Amino acid sequence: MKQSKIMSLPKISVIIVNYNGKQLLEKCLESLFKINYDNFEVILVDNNSTDESMEFVSKNHPSVIITKLDSNKGFAEPNNIASKIAKGDYLLFLNNDTIVTANFISEMIK
């Protein structure tokens, strides 16, 4: 997409909470970075995983904004933490076991 087109699209903050979900995250992020919508950020809040989830994300998806918590805070609190740092016009909460289609954000924006 041309830069002027990107700027006219609302920014989407995709928020994912993770706890020892490396295998799920691999598929989720792989599908997410194949979408046909360019103006988005991904924020991942990790509940102190021990399965190398964060190492995988850091190595393979360096654009992901990572917040690693020092303990498992469940689901709601990590989403609230991510919401406070999100820069998007819209927040999109995505479970780490979700595999998205290429046009899922562009269809929602319509």
Tab-separated table of N, CA and C in Angstrom:
chain	number	residue	atom	x	y	z
A	1	MET	N	0.828	-1.195	0.000
A	1	MET	CA	0.000	0.000	0.000
A	1	MET	C	0.861	1.243	0.000
A	2	LYS	N	0.386	2.260	-0.641
A	2	LYS	CA	1.112	3.522	-0.650
A	2	LYS	C	1.027	4.170	0.728
A	3	GLN	N	2.031	4.946	1.062
A	3	GLN	CA	2.092	5.579	2.383
A	3	GLN	C	0.850	6.414	2.668
A	4	SER	N	0.366	7.201	1.696
A	4	SER	CA	-0.801	8.045	1.938
A	4	SER	C	-2.039	7.208	2.234
A	5	LYS	N	-2.142	6.050	1.609
A	5	LYS	CA	-3.267	5.148	1.851
A	5	LYS	C	-3.185	4.576	3.265
A	6	ILE	N	-1.975	4.207	3.682
A	6	ILE	CA	-1.787	3.652	5.023
A	6	ILE	C	-2.210	4.671	6.072
A	7	MET	N	-1.819	5.917	5.865
A	7	MET	CA	-2.126	6.943	6.860
A	7	MET	C	-3.625	7.190	6.985
A	8	SER	N	-4.382	6.905	5.932
A	8	SER	CA	-5.817	7.140	6.000
A	8	SER	C	-6.557	5.990	6.692
A	9	LEU	N	-5.909	4.862	6.845
A	9	LEU	CA	-6.520	3.728	7.513
A	9	LEU	C	-6.317	3.851	9.017
A	10	PRO	N	-7.345	3.517	9.809
A	10	PRO	CA	-7.154	3.582	11.258
A	10	PRO	C	-6.111	2.557	11.718
A	11	LYS	N	-5.346	2.951	12.721
A	11	LYS	CA	-4.345	2.032	13.287
A	11	LYS	C	-5.061	1.067	14.230
A	12	ILE	N	-4.710	-0.199	14.112
A	12	ILE	CA	-5.285	-1.252	14.942
A	12	ILE	C	-4.202	-1.774	15.885
A	13	SER	N	-4.521	-1.842	17.153
A	13	SER	CA	-3.630	-2.467	18.134
A	13	SER	C	-4.162	-3.858	18.415
A	14	VAL	N	-3.418	-4.863	17.979
A	14	VAL	CA	-3.778	-6.255	18.226
A	14	VAL	C	-3.109	-6.665	19.523
A	15	ILE	N	-3.920	-7.074	20.484
A	15	ILE	CA	-3.426	-7.416	21.819
A	15	ILE	C	-3.584	-8.917	22.043
A	16	ILE	N	-2.487	-9.560	22.407
A	16	ILE	CA	-2.483	-11.006	22.646
A	16	ILE	C	-1.895	-11.256	24.032
A	17	VAL	N	-2.583	-12.074	24.813
A	17	VAL	CA	-2.080	-12.512	26.114
A	17	VAL	C	-1.565	-13.940	25.942
A	18	ASN	N	-0.426	-14.218	26.554
A	18	ASN	CA	0.188	-15.532	26.391
A	18	ASN	C	0.650	-16.082	27.726
A	19	TYR	N	0.511	-17.405	27.857
A	19	TYR	CA	1.146	-18.131	28.956
A	19	TYR	C	1.522	-19.508	28.444
A	20	ASN	N	2.814	-19.738	28.271
A	20	ASN	CA	3.337	-21.018	27.785
A	20	ASN	C	2.623	-21.492	26.515
A	21	GLY	N	2.395	-20.580	25.611
A	21	GLY	CA	1.685	-20.903	24.379
A	21	GLY	C	2.546	-20.799	23.138
A	22	LYS	N	3.807	-21.157	23.238
A	22	LYS	CA	4.721	-20.995	22.106
A	22	LYS	C	4.180	-21.637	20.825
A	23	GLN	N	3.724	-22.865	20.907
A	23	GLN	CA	3.239	-23.549	19.704
A	23	GLN	C	2.020	-22.834	19.117
A	24	LEU	N	1.154	-22.327	19.989
A	24	LEU	CA	-0.019	-21.591	19.511
A	24	LEU	C	0.401	-20.261	18.894
A	25	LEU	N	1.329	-19.580	19.551
A	25	LEU	CA	1.802	-18.282	19.071
A	25	LEU	C	2.450	-18.374	17.699
A	26	GLU	N	3.184	-19.442	17.456
A	26	GLU	CA	3.838	-19.599	16.158
A	26	GLU	C	2.813	-19.499	15.036
A	27	LYS	N	1.727	-20.235	15.152
A	27	LYS	CA	0.686	-20.250	14.115
A	27	LYS	C	-0.108	-18.947	14.094
A	28	CYS	N	-0.394	-18.425	15.259
A	28	CYS	CA	-1.160	-17.187	15.358
A	28	CYS	C	-0.411	-16.032	14.700
A	29	LEU	N	0.856	-15.834	15.092
A	29	LEU	CA	1.626	-14.716	14.554
A	29	LEU	C	1.944	-14.904	13.071
A	30	GLU	N	2.186	-16.133	12.668
A	30	GLU	CA	2.425	-16.395	11.246
A	30	GLU	C	1.228	-15.939	10.417
A	31	SER	N	0.028	-16.269	10.857
A	31	SER	CA	-1.168	-15.846	10.114
A	31	SER	C	-1.372	-14.339	10.216
A	32	LEU	N	-1.101	-13.772	11.361
A	32	LEU	CA	-1.315	-12.342	11.577
A	32	LEU	C	-0.417	-11.489	10.676
A	33	PHE	N	0.802	-11.921	10.473
A	33	PHE	CA	1.718	-11.133	9.652
A	33	PHE	C	1.564	-11.402	8.156
A	34	LYS	N	0.521	-12.115	7.787
A	34	LYS	CA	0.184	-12.311	6.373
A	34	LYS	C	-1.092	-11.557	5.983
A	35	ILE	N	-1.620	-10.744	6.877
A	35	ILE	CA	-2.875	-10.058	6.567
A	35	ILE	C	-2.654	-8.960	5.540
A	36	ASN	N	-3.748	-8.525	4.918
A	36	ASN	CA	-3.663	-7.503	3.870
A	36	ASN	C	-3.972	-6.107	4.400
A	37	TYR	N	-3.691	-5.874	5.652
A	37	TYR	CA	-3.915	-4.582	6.292
A	37	TYR	C	-2.587	-4.162	6.895
A	38	ASP	N	-2.130	-2.957	6.551
A	38	ASP	CA	-0.769	-2.565	6.938
A	38	ASP	C	-0.645	-1.727	8.203
A	39	ASN	N	-1.700	-1.085	8.618
A	39	ASN	CA	-1.580	-0.128	9.721
A	39	ASN	C	-2.001	-0.777	11.043
A	40	PHE	N	-1.113	-1.630	11.565
A	40	PHE	CA	-1.415	-2.286	12.842
A	40	PHE	C	-0.131	-2.517	13.625
A	41	GLU	N	-0.321	-2.676	14.915
A	41	GLU	CA	0.765	-3.064	15.815
A	41	GLU	C	0.303	-4.286	16.584
A	42	VAL	N	1.252	-5.086	17.022
A	42	VAL	CA	0.936	-6.260	17.837
A	42	VAL	C	1.591	-6.069	19.191
A	43	ILE	N	0.774	-6.189	20.225
A	43	ILE	CA	1.252	-6.092	21.604
A	43	ILE	C	1.011	-7.446	22.256
A	44	LEU	N	2.072	-8.031	22.763
A	44	LEU	CA	1.993	-9.334	23.415
A	44	LEU	C	2.333	-9.165	24.881
A	45	VAL	N	1.418	-9.575	25.744
A	45	VAL	CA	1.690	-9.555	27.181
A	45	VAL	C	1.840	-11.009	27.620
A	46	ASP	N	3.005	-11.300	28.177
A	46	ASP	CA	3.320	-12.666	28.570
A	46	ASP	C	3.230	-12.824	30.080
A	47	ASN	N	2.513	-13.854	30.502
A	47	ASN	CA	2.294	-14.155	31.914
A	47	ASN	C	3.414	-15.008	32.501
A	48	ASN	N	4.672	-14.584	32.271
A	48	ASN	CA	5.839	-15.259	32.838
A	48	ASN	C	5.987	-16.699	32.337
A	49	SER	N	5.892	-16.865	31.014
A	49	SER	CA	6.032	-18.189	30.402
A	49	SER	C	7.409	-18.776	30.640
A	50	THR	N	7.455	-20.107	30.651
A	50	THR	CA	8.723	-20.817	30.820
A	50	THR	C	9.025	-21.708	29.609
A	51	ASP	N	8.274	-21.558	28.526
A	51	ASP	CA	8.410	-22.437	27.356
A	51	ASP	C	9.132	-21.786	26.178
A	52	GLU	N	9.900	-20.741	26.419
A	52	GLU	CA	10.646	-20.022	25.394
A	52	GLU	C	9.753	-19.277	24.407
A	53	SER	N	8.535	-18.974	24.828
A	53	SER	CA	7.624	-18.192	23.985
A	53	SER	C	8.238	-16.854	23.604
A	54	MET	N	8.776	-16.159	24.585
A	54	MET	CA	9.273	-14.812	24.335
A	54	MET	C	10.526	-14.819	23.470
A	55	GLU	N	11.372	-15.821	23.656
A	55	GLU	CA	12.556	-15.927	22.812
A	55	GLU	C	12.143	-16.142	21.352
A	56	PHE	N	11.143	-16.994	21.152
A	56	PHE	CA	10.643	-17.239	19.801
A	56	PHE	C	10.109	-15.958	19.170
A	57	VAL	N	9.291	-15.227	19.904
A	57	VAL	CA	8.695	-14.006	19.361
A	57	VAL	C	9.769	-12.962	19.085
A	58	SER	N	10.671	-12.766	20.021
A	58	SER	CA	11.749	-11.782	19.837
A	58	SER	C	12.586	-12.086	18.598
A	59	LYS	N	12.894	-13.349	18.393
A	59	LYS	CA	13.737	-13.750	17.269
A	59	LYS	C	12.999	-13.680	15.933
A	60	ASN	N	11.759	-14.137	15.896
A	60	ASN	CA	11.038	-14.302	14.638
A	60	ASN	C	10.090	-13.154	14.285
A	61	HIS	N	9.690	-12.379	15.265
A	61	HIS	CA	8.750	-11.281	15.038
A	61	HIS	C	9.193	-10.061	15.843
A	62	PRO	N	10.325	-9.461	15.469
A	62	PRO	CA	10.885	-8.365	16.266
A	62	PRO	C	10.011	-7.119	16.340
A	63	SER	N	9.032	-6.993	15.472
A	63	SER	CA	8.156	-5.808	15.527
A	63	SER	C	7.101	-5.912	16.629
A	64	VAL	N	6.934	-7.102	17.190
A	64	VAL	CA	5.950	-7.284	18.256
A	64	VAL	C	6.424	-6.565	19.510
A	65	ILE	N	5.528	-5.801	20.100
A	65	ILE	CA	5.814	-5.102	21.354
A	65	ILE	C	5.542	-6.098	22.484
A	66	ILE	N	6.560	-6.413	23.253
A	66	ILE	CA	6.439	-7.443	24.292
A	66	ILE	C	6.488	-6.822	25.678
A	67	THR	N	5.552	-7.238	26.502
A	67	THR	CA	5.589	-6.926	27.925
A	67	THR	C	5.582	-8.262	28.660
A	68	LYS	N	6.649	-8.551	29.376
A	68	LYS	CA	6.737	-9.807	30.126
A	68	LYS	C	6.467	-9.519	31.593
A	69	LEU	N	5.462	-10.163	32.126
A	69	LEU	CA	5.095	-9.986	33.529
A	69	LEU	C	5.923	-10.920	34.400
A	70	ASP	N	6.037	-10.598	35.686
A	70	ASP	CA	6.843	-11.422	36.590
A	70	ASP	C	6.062	-12.562	37.230
A	71	SER	N	4.762	-12.643	36.906
A	71	SER	CA	3.934	-13.746	37.381
A	71	SER	C	2.722	-13.859	36.466
A	72	ASN	N	1.976	-14.946	36.623
A	72	ASN	CA	0.784	-15.155	35.806
A	72	ASN	C	-0.355	-14.319	36.379
A	73	LYS	N	-0.759	-13.307	35.659
A	73	LYS	CA	-1.808	-12.381	36.105
A	73	LYS	C	-3.170	-12.725	35.510
A	74	GLY	N	-3.283	-13.891	34.871
A	74	GLY	CA	-4.564	-14.280	34.298
A	74	GLY	C	-4.772	-13.658	32.929
A	75	PHE	N	-6.019	-13.294	32.629
A	75	PHE	CA	-6.359	-12.795	31.296
A	75	PHE	C	-6.720	-11.310	31.285
A	76	ALA	N	-7.535	-10.884	32.203
A	76	ALA	CA	-8.030	-9.499	32.174
A	76	ALA	C	-6.931	-8.475	32.439
A	77	GLU	N	-6.144	-8.663	33.474
A	77	GLU	CA	-5.116	-7.678	33.818
A	77	GLU	C	-4.097	-7.474	32.694
A	78	PRO	N	-3.579	-8.550	32.065
A	78	PRO	CA	-2.661	-8.331	30.941
A	78	PRO	C	-3.304	-7.556	29.778
A	79	ASN	N	-4.569	-7.806	29.503
A	79	ASN	CA	-5.255	-7.044	28.462
A	79	ASN	C	-5.324	-5.570	28.837
A	80	ASN	N	-5.584	-5.281	30.096
A	80	ASN	CA	-5.632	-3.894	30.553
A	80	ASN	C	-4.253	-3.240	30.461
A	81	ILE	N	-3.217	-3.978	30.799
A	81	ILE	CA	-1.847	-3.461	30.699
A	81	ILE	C	-1.545	-3.091	29.244
A	82	ALA	N	-1.861	-3.981	28.331
A	82	ALA	CA	-1.603	-3.727	26.908
A	82	ALA	C	-2.428	-2.554	26.395
A	83	SER	N	-3.653	-2.440	26.865
A	83	SER	CA	-4.517	-1.338	26.425
A	83	SER	C	-3.912	0.021	26.746
A	84	LYS	N	-3.196	0.092	27.849
A	84	LYS	CA	-2.603	1.361	28.268
A	84	LYS	C	-1.418	1.776	27.403
A	85	ILE	N	-0.742	0.824	26.767
A	85	ILE	CA	0.398	1.179	25.920
A	85	ILE	C	0.037	1.182	24.433
A	86	ALA	N	-1.153	0.724	24.111
A	86	ALA	CA	-1.578	0.654	22.710
A	86	ALA	C	-1.669	2.046	22.098
A	87	LYS	N	-1.273	2.142	20.837
A	87	LYS	CA	-1.314	3.407	20.116
A	87	LYS	C	-2.377	3.412	19.022
A	88	GLY	N	-3.144	2.343	18.923
A	88	GLY	CA	-4.132	2.221	17.857
A	88	GLY	C	-5.390	3.034	18.091
A	89	ASP	N	-6.098	3.273	16.982
A	89	ASP	CA	-7.420	3.896	17.050
A	89	ASP	C	-8.436	2.891	17.580
A	90	TYR	N	-8.169	1.624	17.319
A	90	TYR	CA	-9.031	0.533	17.779
A	90	TYR	C	-8.173	-0.532	18.437
A	91	LEU	N	-8.746	-1.199	19.441
A	91	LEU	CA	-8.084	-2.323	20.096
A	91	LEU	C	-8.743	-3.604	19.616
A	92	LEU	N	-7.930	-4.584	19.278
A	92	LEU	CA	-8.434	-5.871	18.837
A	92	LEU	C	-7.803	-6.930	19.739
A	93	PHE	N	-8.618	-7.555	20.564
A	93	PHE	CA	-8.128	-8.561	21.500
A	93	PHE	C	-8.185	-9.922	20.811
A	94	LEU	N	-7.031	-10.583	20.731
A	94	LEU	CA	-6.920	-11.833	19.989
A	94	LEU	C	-6.340	-12.905	20.899
A	95	ASN	N	-6.993	-14.046	20.956
A	95	ASN	CA	-6.448	-15.163	21.730
A	95	ASN	C	-5.259	-15.748	20.986
A	96	ASN	N	-4.302	-16.275	21.729
A	96	ASN	CA	-3.083	-16.788	21.105
A	96	ASN	C	-3.291	-18.070	20.316
A	97	ASP	N	-4.464	-18.670	20.387
A	97	ASP	CA	-4.755	-19.872	19.592
A	97	ASP	C	-5.549	-19.547	18.329
A	98	THR	N	-5.653	-18.265	17.995
A	98	THR	CA	-6.418	-17.840	16.827
A	98	THR	C	-5.532	-17.818	15.589
A	99	ILE	N	-6.055	-18.354	14.507
A	99	ILE	CA	-5.420	-18.239	13.202
A	99	ILE	C	-6.358	-17.385	12.361
A	100	VAL	N	-5.844	-16.258	11.881
A	100	VAL	CA	-6.692	-15.287	11.184
A	100	VAL	C	-6.609	-15.466	9.675
A	101	THR	N	-7.620	-14.943	8.989
A	101	THR	CA	-7.610	-14.919	7.531
A	101	THR	C	-6.962	-13.614	7.081
A	102	ALA	N	-6.525	-13.579	5.852
A	102	ALA	CA	-5.780	-12.430	5.328
A	102	ALA	C	-6.568	-11.133	5.388
A	103	ASN	N	-7.880	-11.203	5.283
A	103	ASN	CA	-8.679	-9.972	5.210
A	103	ASN	C	-9.496	-9.700	6.465
A	104	PHE	N	-9.179	-10.327	7.571
A	104	PHE	CA	-10.047	-10.190	8.736
A	104	PHE	C	-10.103	-8.771	9.277
A	105	ILE	N	-9.012	-8.035	9.276
A	105	ILE	CA	-9.062	-6.653	9.770
A	105	ILE	C	-9.704	-5.739	8.730
A	106	SER	N	-9.326	-5.861	7.480
A	106	SER	CA	-9.899	-4.978	6.461
A	106	SER	C	-11.417	-5.135	6.367
A	107	GLU	N	-11.914	-6.337	6.574
A	107	GLU	CA	-13.368	-6.535	6.581
A	107	GLU	C	-14.019	-5.886	7.787
A	108	MET	N	-13.382	-5.951	8.941
A	108	MET	CA	-13.946	-5.295	10.127
A	108	MET	C	-13.938	-3.780	9.974
A	109	ILE	N	-12.904	-3.243	9.357
A	109	ILE	CA	-12.801	-1.798	9.186
A	109	ILE	C	-13.900	-1.290	8.267
A	110	LYS	N	-14.256	-2.099	7.265
A	110	LYS	CA	-15.354	-1.691	6.362
A	110	LYS	C	-16.630	-1.474	7.143
